[in-house]
PDB file of C-alpha atoms in Angstrom:
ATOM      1  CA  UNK A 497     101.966  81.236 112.236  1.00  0.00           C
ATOM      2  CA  UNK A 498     101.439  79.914 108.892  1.00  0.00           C
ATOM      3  CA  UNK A 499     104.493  78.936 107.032  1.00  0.00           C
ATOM      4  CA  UNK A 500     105.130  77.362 103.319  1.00  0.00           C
ATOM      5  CA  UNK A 501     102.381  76.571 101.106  1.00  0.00           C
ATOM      6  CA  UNK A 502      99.275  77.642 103.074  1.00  0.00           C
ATOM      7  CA  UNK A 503     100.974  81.085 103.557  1.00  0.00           C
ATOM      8  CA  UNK A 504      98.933  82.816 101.314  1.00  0.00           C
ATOM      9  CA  UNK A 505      95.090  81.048 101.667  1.00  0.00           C
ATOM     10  CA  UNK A 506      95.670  81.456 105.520  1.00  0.00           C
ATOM     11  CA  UNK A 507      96.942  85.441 105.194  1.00  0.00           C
ATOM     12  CA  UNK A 508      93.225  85.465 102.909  1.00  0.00           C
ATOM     13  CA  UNK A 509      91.080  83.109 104.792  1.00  0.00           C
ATOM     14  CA  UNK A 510      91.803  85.150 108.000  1.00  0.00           C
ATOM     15  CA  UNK A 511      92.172  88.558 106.872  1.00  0.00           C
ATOM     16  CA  UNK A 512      90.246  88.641 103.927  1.00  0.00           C
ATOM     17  CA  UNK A 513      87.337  85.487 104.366  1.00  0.00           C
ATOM     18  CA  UNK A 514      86.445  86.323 108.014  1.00  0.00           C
ATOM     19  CA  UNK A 515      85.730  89.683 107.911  1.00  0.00           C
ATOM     20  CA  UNK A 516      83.853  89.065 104.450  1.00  0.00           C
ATOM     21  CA  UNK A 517      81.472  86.794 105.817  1.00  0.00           C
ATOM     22  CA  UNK A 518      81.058  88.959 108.938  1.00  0.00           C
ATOM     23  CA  UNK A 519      79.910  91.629 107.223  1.00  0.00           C
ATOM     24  CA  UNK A 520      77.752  89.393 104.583  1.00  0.00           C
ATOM     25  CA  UNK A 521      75.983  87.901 107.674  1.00  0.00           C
ATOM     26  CA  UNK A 522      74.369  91.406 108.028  1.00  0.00           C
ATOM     27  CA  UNK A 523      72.686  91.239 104.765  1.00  0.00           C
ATOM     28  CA  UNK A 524      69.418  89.395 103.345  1.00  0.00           C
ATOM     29  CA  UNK A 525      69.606  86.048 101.262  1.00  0.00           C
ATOM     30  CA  UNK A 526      68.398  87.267  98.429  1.00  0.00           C
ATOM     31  CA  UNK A 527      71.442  90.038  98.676  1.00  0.00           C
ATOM     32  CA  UNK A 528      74.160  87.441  99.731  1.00  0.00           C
ATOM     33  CA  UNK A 529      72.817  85.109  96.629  1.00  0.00           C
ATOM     34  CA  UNK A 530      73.287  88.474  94.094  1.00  0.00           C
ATOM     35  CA  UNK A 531      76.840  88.790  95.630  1.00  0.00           C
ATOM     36  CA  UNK A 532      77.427  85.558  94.469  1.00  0.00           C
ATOM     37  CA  UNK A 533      76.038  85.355  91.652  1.00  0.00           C
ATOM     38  CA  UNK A 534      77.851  88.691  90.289  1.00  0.00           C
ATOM     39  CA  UNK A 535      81.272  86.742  91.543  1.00  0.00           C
ATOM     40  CA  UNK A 536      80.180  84.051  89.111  1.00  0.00           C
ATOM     41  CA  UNK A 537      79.502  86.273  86.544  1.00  0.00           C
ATOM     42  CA  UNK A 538      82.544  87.928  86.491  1.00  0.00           C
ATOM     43  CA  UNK A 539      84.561  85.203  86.726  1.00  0.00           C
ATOM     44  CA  UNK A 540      85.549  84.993  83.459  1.00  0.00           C
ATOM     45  CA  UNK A 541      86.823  89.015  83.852  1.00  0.00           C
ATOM     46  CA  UNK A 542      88.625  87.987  86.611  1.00  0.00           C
ATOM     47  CA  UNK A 543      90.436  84.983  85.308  1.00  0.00           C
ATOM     48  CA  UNK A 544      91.632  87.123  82.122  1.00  0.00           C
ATOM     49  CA  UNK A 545      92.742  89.830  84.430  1.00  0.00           C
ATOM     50  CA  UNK A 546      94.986  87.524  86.274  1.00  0.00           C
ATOM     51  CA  UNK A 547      96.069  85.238  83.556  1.00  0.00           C
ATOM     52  CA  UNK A 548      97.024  88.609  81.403  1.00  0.00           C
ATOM     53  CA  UNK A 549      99.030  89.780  84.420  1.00  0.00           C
ATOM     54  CA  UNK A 550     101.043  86.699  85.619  1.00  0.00           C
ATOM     55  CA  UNK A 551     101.728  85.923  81.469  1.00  0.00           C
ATOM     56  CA  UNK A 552     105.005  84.981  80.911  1.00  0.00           C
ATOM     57  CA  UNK A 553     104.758  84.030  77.347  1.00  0.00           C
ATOM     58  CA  UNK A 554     108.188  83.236  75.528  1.00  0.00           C
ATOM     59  CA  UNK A 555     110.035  86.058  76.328  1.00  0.00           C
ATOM     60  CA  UNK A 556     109.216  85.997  79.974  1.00  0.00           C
ATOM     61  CA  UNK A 557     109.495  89.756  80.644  1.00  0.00           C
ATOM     62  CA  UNK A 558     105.776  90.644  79.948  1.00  0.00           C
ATOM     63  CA  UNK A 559     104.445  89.276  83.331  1.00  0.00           C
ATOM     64  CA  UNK A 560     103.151  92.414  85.962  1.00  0.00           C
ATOM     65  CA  UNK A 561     103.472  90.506  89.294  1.00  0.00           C
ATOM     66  CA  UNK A 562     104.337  87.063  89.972  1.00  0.00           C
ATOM     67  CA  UNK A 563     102.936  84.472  93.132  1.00  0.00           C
ATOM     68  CA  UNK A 564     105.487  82.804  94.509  1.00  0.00           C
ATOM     69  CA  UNK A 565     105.221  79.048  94.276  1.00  0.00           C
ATOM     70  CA  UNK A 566     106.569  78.431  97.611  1.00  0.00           C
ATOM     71  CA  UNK A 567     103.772  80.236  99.493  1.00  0.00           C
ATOM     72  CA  UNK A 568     100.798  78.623  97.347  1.00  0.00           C
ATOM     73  CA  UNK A 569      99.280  75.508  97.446  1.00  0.00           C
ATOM     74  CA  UNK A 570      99.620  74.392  93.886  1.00  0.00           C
ATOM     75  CA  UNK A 571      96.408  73.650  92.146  1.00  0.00           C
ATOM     76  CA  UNK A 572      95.213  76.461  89.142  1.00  0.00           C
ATOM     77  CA  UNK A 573      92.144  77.091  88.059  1.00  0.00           C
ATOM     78  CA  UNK A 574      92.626  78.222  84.179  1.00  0.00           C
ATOM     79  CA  UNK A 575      96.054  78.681  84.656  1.00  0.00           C
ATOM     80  CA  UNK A 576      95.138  81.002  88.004  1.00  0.00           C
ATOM     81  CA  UNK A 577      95.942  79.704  91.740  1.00  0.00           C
ATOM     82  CA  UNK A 578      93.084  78.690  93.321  1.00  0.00           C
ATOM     83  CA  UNK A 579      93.643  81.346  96.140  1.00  0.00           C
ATOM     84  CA  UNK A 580      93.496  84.061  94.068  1.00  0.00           C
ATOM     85  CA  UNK A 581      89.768  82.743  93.176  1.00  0.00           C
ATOM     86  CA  UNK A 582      88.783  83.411  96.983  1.00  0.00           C
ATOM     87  CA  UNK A 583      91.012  86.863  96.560  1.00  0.00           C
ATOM     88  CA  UNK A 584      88.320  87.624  93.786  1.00  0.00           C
ATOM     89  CA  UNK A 585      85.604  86.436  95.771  1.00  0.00           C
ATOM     90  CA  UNK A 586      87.041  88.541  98.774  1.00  0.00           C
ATOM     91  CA  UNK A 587      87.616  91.769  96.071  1.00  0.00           C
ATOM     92  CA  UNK A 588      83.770  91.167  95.149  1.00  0.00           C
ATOM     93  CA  UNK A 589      82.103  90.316  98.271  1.00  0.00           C
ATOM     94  CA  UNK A 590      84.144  92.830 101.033  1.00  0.00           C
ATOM     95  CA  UNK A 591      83.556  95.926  99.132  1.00  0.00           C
ATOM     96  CA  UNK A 592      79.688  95.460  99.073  1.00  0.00           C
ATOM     97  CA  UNK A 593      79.897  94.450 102.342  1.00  0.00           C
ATOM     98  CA  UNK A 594      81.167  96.939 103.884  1.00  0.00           C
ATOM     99  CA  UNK A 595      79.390  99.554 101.615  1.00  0.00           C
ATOM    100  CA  UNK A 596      76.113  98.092 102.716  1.00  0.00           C
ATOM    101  CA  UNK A 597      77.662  98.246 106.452  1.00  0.00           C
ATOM    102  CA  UNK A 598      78.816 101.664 106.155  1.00  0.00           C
ATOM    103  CA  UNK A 599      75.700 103.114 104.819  1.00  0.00           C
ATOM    104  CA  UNK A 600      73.666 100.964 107.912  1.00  0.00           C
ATOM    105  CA  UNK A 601      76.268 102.239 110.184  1.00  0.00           C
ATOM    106  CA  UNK A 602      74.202 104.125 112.580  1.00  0.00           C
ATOM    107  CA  UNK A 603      71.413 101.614 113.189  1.00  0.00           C
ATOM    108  CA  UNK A 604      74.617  98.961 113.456  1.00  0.00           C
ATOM    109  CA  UNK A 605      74.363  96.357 116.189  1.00  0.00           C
ATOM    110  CA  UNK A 606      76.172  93.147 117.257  1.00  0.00           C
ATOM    111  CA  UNK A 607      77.587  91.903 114.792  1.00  0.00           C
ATOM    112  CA  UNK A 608      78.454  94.919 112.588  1.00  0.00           C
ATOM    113  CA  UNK A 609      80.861  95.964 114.744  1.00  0.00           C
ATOM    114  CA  UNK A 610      82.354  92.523 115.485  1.00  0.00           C
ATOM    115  CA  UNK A 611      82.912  92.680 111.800  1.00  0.00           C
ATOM    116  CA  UNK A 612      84.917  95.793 111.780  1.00  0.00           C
ATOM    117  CA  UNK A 613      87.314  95.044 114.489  1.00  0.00           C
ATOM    118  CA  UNK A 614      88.066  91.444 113.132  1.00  0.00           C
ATOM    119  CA  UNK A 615      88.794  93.396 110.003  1.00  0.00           C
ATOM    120  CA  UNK A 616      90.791  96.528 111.877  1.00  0.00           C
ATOM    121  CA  UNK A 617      92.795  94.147 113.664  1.00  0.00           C
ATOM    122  CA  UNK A 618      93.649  90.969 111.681  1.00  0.00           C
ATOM    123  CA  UNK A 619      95.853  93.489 109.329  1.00  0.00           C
ATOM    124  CA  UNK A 620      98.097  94.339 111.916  1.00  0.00           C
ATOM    125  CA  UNK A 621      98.236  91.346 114.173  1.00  0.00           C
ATOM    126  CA  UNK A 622      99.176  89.488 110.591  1.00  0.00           C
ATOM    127  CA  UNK A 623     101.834  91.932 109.415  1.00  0.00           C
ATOM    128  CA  UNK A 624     103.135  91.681 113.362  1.00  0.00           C
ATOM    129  CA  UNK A 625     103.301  88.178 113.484  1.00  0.00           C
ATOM    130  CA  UNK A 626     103.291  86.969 109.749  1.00  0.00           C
ATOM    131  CA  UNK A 627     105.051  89.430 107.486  1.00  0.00           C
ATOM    132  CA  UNK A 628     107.596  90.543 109.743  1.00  0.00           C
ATOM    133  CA  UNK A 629     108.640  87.150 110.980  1.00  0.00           C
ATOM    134  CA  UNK A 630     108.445  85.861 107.183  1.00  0.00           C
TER     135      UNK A 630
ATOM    136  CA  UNK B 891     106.758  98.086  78.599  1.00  0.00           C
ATOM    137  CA  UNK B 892     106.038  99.989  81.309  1.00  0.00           C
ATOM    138  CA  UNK B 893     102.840 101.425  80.870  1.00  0.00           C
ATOM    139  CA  UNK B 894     101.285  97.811  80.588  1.00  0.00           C
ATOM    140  CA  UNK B 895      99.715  97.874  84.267  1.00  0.00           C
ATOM    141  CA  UNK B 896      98.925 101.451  83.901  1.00  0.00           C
ATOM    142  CA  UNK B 897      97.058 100.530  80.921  1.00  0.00           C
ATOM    143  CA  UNK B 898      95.617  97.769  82.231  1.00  0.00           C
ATOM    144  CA  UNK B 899      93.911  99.621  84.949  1.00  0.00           C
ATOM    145  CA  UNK B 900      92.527 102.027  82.731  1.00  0.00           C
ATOM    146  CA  UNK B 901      90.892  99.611  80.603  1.00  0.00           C
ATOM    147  CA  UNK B 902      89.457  97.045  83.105  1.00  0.00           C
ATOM    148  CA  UNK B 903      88.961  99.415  85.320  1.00  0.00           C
ATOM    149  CA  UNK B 904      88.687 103.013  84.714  1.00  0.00           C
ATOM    150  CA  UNK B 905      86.595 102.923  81.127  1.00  0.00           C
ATOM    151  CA  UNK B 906      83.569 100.789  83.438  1.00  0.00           C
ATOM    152  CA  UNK B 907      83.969 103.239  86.565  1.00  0.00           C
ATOM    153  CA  UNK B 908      83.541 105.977  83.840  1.00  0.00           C
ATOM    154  CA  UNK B 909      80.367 104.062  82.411  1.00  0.00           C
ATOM    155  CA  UNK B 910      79.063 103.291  86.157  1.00  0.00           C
ATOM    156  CA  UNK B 911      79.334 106.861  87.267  1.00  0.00           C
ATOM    157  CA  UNK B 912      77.422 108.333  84.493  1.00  0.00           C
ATOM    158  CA  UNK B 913      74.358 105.971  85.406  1.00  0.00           C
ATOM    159  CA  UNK B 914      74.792 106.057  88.767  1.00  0.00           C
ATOM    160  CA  UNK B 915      75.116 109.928  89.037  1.00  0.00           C
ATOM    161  CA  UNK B 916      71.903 110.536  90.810  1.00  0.00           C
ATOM    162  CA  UNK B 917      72.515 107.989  93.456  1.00  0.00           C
ATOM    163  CA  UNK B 918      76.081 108.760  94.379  1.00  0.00           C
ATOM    164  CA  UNK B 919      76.335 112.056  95.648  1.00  0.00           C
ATOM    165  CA  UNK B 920      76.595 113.615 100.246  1.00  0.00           C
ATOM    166  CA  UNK B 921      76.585 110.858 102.352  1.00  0.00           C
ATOM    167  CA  UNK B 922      77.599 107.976  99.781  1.00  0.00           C
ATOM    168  CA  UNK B 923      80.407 109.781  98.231  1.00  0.00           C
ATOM    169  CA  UNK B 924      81.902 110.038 102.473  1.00  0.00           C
ATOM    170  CA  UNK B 925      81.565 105.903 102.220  1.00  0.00           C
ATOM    171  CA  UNK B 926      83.328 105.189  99.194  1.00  0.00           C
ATOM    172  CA  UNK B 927      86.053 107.189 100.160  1.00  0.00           C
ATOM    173  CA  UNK B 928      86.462 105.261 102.938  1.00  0.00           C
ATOM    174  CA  UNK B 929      85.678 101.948 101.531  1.00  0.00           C
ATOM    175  CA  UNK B 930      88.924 103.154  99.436  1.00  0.00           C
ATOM    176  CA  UNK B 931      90.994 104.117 102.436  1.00  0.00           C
ATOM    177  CA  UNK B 932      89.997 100.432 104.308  1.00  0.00           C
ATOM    178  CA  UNK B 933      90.888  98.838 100.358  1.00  0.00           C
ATOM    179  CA  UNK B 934      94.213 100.699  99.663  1.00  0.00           C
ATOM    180  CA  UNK B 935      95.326 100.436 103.117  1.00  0.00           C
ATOM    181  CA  UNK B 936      95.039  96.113 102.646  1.00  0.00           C
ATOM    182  CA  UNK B 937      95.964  96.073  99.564  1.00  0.00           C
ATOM    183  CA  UNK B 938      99.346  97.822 100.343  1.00  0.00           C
ATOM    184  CA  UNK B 939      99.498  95.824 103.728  1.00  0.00           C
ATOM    185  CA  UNK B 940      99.209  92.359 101.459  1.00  0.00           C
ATOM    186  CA  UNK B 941     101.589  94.025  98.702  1.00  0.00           C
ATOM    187  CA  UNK B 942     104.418  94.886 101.754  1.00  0.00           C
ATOM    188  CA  UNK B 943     104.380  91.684 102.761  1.00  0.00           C
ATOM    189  CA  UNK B 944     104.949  90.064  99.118  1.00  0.00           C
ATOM    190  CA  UNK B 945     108.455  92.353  99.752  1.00  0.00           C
ATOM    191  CA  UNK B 946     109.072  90.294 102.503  1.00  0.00           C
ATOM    192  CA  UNK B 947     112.132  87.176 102.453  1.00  0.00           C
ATOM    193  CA  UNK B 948     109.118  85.153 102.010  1.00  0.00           C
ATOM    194  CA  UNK B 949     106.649  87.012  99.230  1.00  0.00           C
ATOM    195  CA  UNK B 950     103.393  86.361  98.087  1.00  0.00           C
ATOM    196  CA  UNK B 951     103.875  87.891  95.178  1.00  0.00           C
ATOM    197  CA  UNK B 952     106.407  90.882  93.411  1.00  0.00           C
ATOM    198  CA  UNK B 953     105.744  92.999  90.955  1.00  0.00           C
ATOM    199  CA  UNK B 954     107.986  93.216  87.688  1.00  0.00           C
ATOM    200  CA  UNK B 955     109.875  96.425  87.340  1.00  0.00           C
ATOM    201  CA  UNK B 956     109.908  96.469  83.297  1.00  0.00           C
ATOM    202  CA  UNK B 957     106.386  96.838  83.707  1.00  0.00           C
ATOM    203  CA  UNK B 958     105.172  99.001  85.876  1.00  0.00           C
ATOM    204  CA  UNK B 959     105.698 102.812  85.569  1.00  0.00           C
ATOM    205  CA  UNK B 960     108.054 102.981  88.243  1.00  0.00           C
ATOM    206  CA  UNK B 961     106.306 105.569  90.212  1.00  0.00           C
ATOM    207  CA  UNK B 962     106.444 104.603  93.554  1.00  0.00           C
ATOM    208  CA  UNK B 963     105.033 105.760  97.087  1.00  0.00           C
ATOM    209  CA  UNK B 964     106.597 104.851 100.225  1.00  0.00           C
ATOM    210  CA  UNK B 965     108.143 102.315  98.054  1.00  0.00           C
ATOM    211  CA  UNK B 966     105.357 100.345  96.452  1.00  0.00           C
ATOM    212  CA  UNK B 967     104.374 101.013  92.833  1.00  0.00           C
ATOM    213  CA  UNK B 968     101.691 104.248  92.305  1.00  0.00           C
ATOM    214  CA  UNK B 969      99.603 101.518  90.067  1.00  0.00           C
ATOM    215  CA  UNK B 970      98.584  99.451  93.188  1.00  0.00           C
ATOM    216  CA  UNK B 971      97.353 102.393  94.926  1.00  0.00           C
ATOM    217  CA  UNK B 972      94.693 102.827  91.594  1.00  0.00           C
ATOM    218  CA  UNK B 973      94.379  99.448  91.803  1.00  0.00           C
ATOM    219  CA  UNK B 974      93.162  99.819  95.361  1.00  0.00           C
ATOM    220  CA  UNK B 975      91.081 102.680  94.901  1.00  0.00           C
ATOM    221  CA  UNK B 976      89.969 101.714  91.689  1.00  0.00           C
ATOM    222  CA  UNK B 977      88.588  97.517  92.387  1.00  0.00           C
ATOM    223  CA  UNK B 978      86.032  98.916  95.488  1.00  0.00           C
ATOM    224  CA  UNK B 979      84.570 101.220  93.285  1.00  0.00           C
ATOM    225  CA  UNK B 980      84.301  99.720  90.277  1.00  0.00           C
ATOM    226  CA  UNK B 981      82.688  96.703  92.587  1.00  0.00           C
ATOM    227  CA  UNK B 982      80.171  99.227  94.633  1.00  0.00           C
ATOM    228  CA  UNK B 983      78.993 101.002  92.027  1.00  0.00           C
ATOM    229  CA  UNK B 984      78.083  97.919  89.698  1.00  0.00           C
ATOM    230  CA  UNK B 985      76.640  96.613  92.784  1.00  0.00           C
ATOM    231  CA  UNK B 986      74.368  99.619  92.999  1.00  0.00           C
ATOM    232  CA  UNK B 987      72.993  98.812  89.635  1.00  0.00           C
ATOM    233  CA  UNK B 988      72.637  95.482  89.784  1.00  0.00           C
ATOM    234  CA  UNK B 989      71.012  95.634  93.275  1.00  0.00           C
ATOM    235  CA  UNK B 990      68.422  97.917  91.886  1.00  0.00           C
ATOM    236  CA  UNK B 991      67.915  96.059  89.000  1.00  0.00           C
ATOM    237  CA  UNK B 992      67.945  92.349  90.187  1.00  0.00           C
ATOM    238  CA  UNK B 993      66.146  93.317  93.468  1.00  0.00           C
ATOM    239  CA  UNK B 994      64.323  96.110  93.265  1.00  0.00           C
ATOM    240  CA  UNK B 995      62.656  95.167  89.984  1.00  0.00           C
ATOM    241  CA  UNK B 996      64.493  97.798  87.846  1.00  0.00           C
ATOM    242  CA  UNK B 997      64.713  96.837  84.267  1.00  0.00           C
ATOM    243  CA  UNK B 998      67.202  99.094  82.536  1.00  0.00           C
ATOM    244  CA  UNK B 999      69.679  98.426  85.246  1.00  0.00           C
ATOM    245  CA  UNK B1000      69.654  95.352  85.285  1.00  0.00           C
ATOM    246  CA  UNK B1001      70.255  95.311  81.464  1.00  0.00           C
ATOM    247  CA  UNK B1002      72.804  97.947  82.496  1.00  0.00           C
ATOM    248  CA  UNK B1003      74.457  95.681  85.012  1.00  0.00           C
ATOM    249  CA  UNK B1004      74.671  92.465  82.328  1.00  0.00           C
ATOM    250  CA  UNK B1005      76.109  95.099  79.368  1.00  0.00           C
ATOM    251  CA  UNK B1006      78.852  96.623  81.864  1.00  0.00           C
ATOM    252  CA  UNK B1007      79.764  92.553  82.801  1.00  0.00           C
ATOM    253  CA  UNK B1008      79.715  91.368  79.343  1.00  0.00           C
ATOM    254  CA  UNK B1009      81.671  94.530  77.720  1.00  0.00           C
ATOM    255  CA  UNK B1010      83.914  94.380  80.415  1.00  0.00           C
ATOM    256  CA  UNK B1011      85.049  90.749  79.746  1.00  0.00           C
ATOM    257  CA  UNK B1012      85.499  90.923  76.122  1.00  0.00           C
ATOM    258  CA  UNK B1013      87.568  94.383  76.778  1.00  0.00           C
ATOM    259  CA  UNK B1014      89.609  91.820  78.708  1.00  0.00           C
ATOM    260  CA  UNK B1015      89.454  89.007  76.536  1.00  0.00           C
ATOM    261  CA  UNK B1016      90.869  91.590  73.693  1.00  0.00           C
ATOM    262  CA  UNK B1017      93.663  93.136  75.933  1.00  0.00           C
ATOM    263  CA  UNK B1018      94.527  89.352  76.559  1.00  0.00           C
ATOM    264  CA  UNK B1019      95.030  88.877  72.934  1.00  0.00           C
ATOM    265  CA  UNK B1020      96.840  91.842  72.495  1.00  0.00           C
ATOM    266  CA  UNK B1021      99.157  91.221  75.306  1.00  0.00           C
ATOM    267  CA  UNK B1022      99.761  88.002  73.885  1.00  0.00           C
ATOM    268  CA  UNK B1023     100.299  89.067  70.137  1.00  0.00           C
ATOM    269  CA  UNK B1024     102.157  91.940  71.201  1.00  0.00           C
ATOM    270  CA  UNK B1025     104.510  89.478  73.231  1.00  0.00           C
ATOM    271  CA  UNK B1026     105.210  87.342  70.986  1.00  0.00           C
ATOM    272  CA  UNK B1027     105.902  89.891  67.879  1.00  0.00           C
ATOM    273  CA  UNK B1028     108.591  91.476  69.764  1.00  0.00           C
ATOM    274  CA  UNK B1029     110.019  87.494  70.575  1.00  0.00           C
ATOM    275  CA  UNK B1030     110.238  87.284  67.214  1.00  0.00           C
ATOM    276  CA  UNK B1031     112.152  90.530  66.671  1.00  0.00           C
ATOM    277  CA  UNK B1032     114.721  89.416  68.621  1.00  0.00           C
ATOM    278  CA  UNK B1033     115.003  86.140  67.198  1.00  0.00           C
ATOM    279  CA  UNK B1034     115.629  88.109  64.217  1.00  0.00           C
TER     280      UNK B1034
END
């Protein structure tokens, strides 16, 4: 069970980064590389979305949600934890992912489906054993 | 205030989606509509999941009550169930266009997919500066 500061990149690596790959591995190279380069693209979009929603600025009401600090690692990015860059990476990457898988999804072998029950599963086996517990 | 999420949502979000659909209307109709409803189901339903457990003794991260709208469903706040619905769609559909147009050869959507990137960032970069000004103006009406 992951505890203190690698709370949070485990809960994404696992549940987020495993199932994300899985379901990349299905598609071609010239696909995976326009996943990544749209990431990198929007980037910038992401990092003002975050930043504008964790801003404390002076009065420090304005902010929308908060990370704690106990359940990150530490280093930021443009003022953003580096786990929420993988988050964005895993917001960017699943949902084409599984888009492409769902829309293949009756000519799906192997691996497909390994991908969708690492991704059914790790939820609850992490809210069992991780959230619960926390 | 506590329509900043809500608003925040609707312009990083909603005004592209709105964009997105429009030139995508042809492509997203049947089968692919069925998908991206349950892309949103699989998105909302971790999203919530990873939002429950910031509620936990040990949170990942909480949400601020002044500024949400204080909506909530089985107690966690209406805007992260847009959020969920909204990010995979938003995502697919500028996927769509930027498959066609930087795979498939399509010219006007890839110019399409580069506009809706590049007006979506400075829509952000303004609500940034805004938030910001808007912040601090009503620090200094206190401090008067």
């Amino acid at each position: 069970m992951p505890t203190g500061k690698t709370r949070y990149i485990t809960n994404l690596v696992l549940c987020g980064l495993v199932p994300t790959v899985l379901l990349l591995a299905r598609l071609s190279g010239k696909e995976v590389l326009l996943v990544i380069a749209i990431y990198i693209a929007l980037l910038p979009f992401y990092v003002l979305w975050d930043s504008q929603a964790t801003l404390h600025a002076k009065t420090r009401r304005t902010w929308i949600w908060e990370f704690s600090p106990e359940t990150l690692l530490g280093p930021k990015l443009f003022g953003v934890p580096v786990e929420e860059l993988l988050f964005m990476f895993i917001a960017t990457a699943f949902p084409v992912g599984l888009w492409e898988f769902f829309l293949d999804l009756r000519v799906a072998p192997g691996v497909q489906w390994i991908a969708a029950f690492v991704f059914v599963v790790s939820a609850p086996i992490f809210y069992t054993y991780v959230a619960k517990k926390g | 205030m506590r329509i900043r999420y809500p608003v925040m949502i609707a312009v990083y979000f909603l005004l592209p989606i709105t964009a997105l659909l429009v030139w995508n209307w042809k492509y997203v109709a049947g089968r692919e509509l069925f998908v991206l409803g349950a892309l949103c189901l699989f998105s909302v339903g971790w999203d919530i999941w990873a939002t429950d457990h910031g509620m936990k003794k040990i949170w990942l991260w909480r949400f601020n009550e002044k500024t949400i709208s204080g909506w909530k469903l089985f107690t966690h706040p209406i805007e992260e169930y847009f959020f969920g619905v909204c990010a995979p769609i938003w995502m697919v559909l500028l996927w769509q266009v930027a498959k066609r147009g930087f795979l498939e050869g399509s010219y006007p959507d890839a110019w399409f997919a580069g506009v809706m990137v590049l007006l979506g960032t400075i829509a952000g970069f303004f609500m940034y500066r805004w938030q910001t000004a808007s912040t601090e103006m009503s620090h200094d009406r206190e401090l008067r």
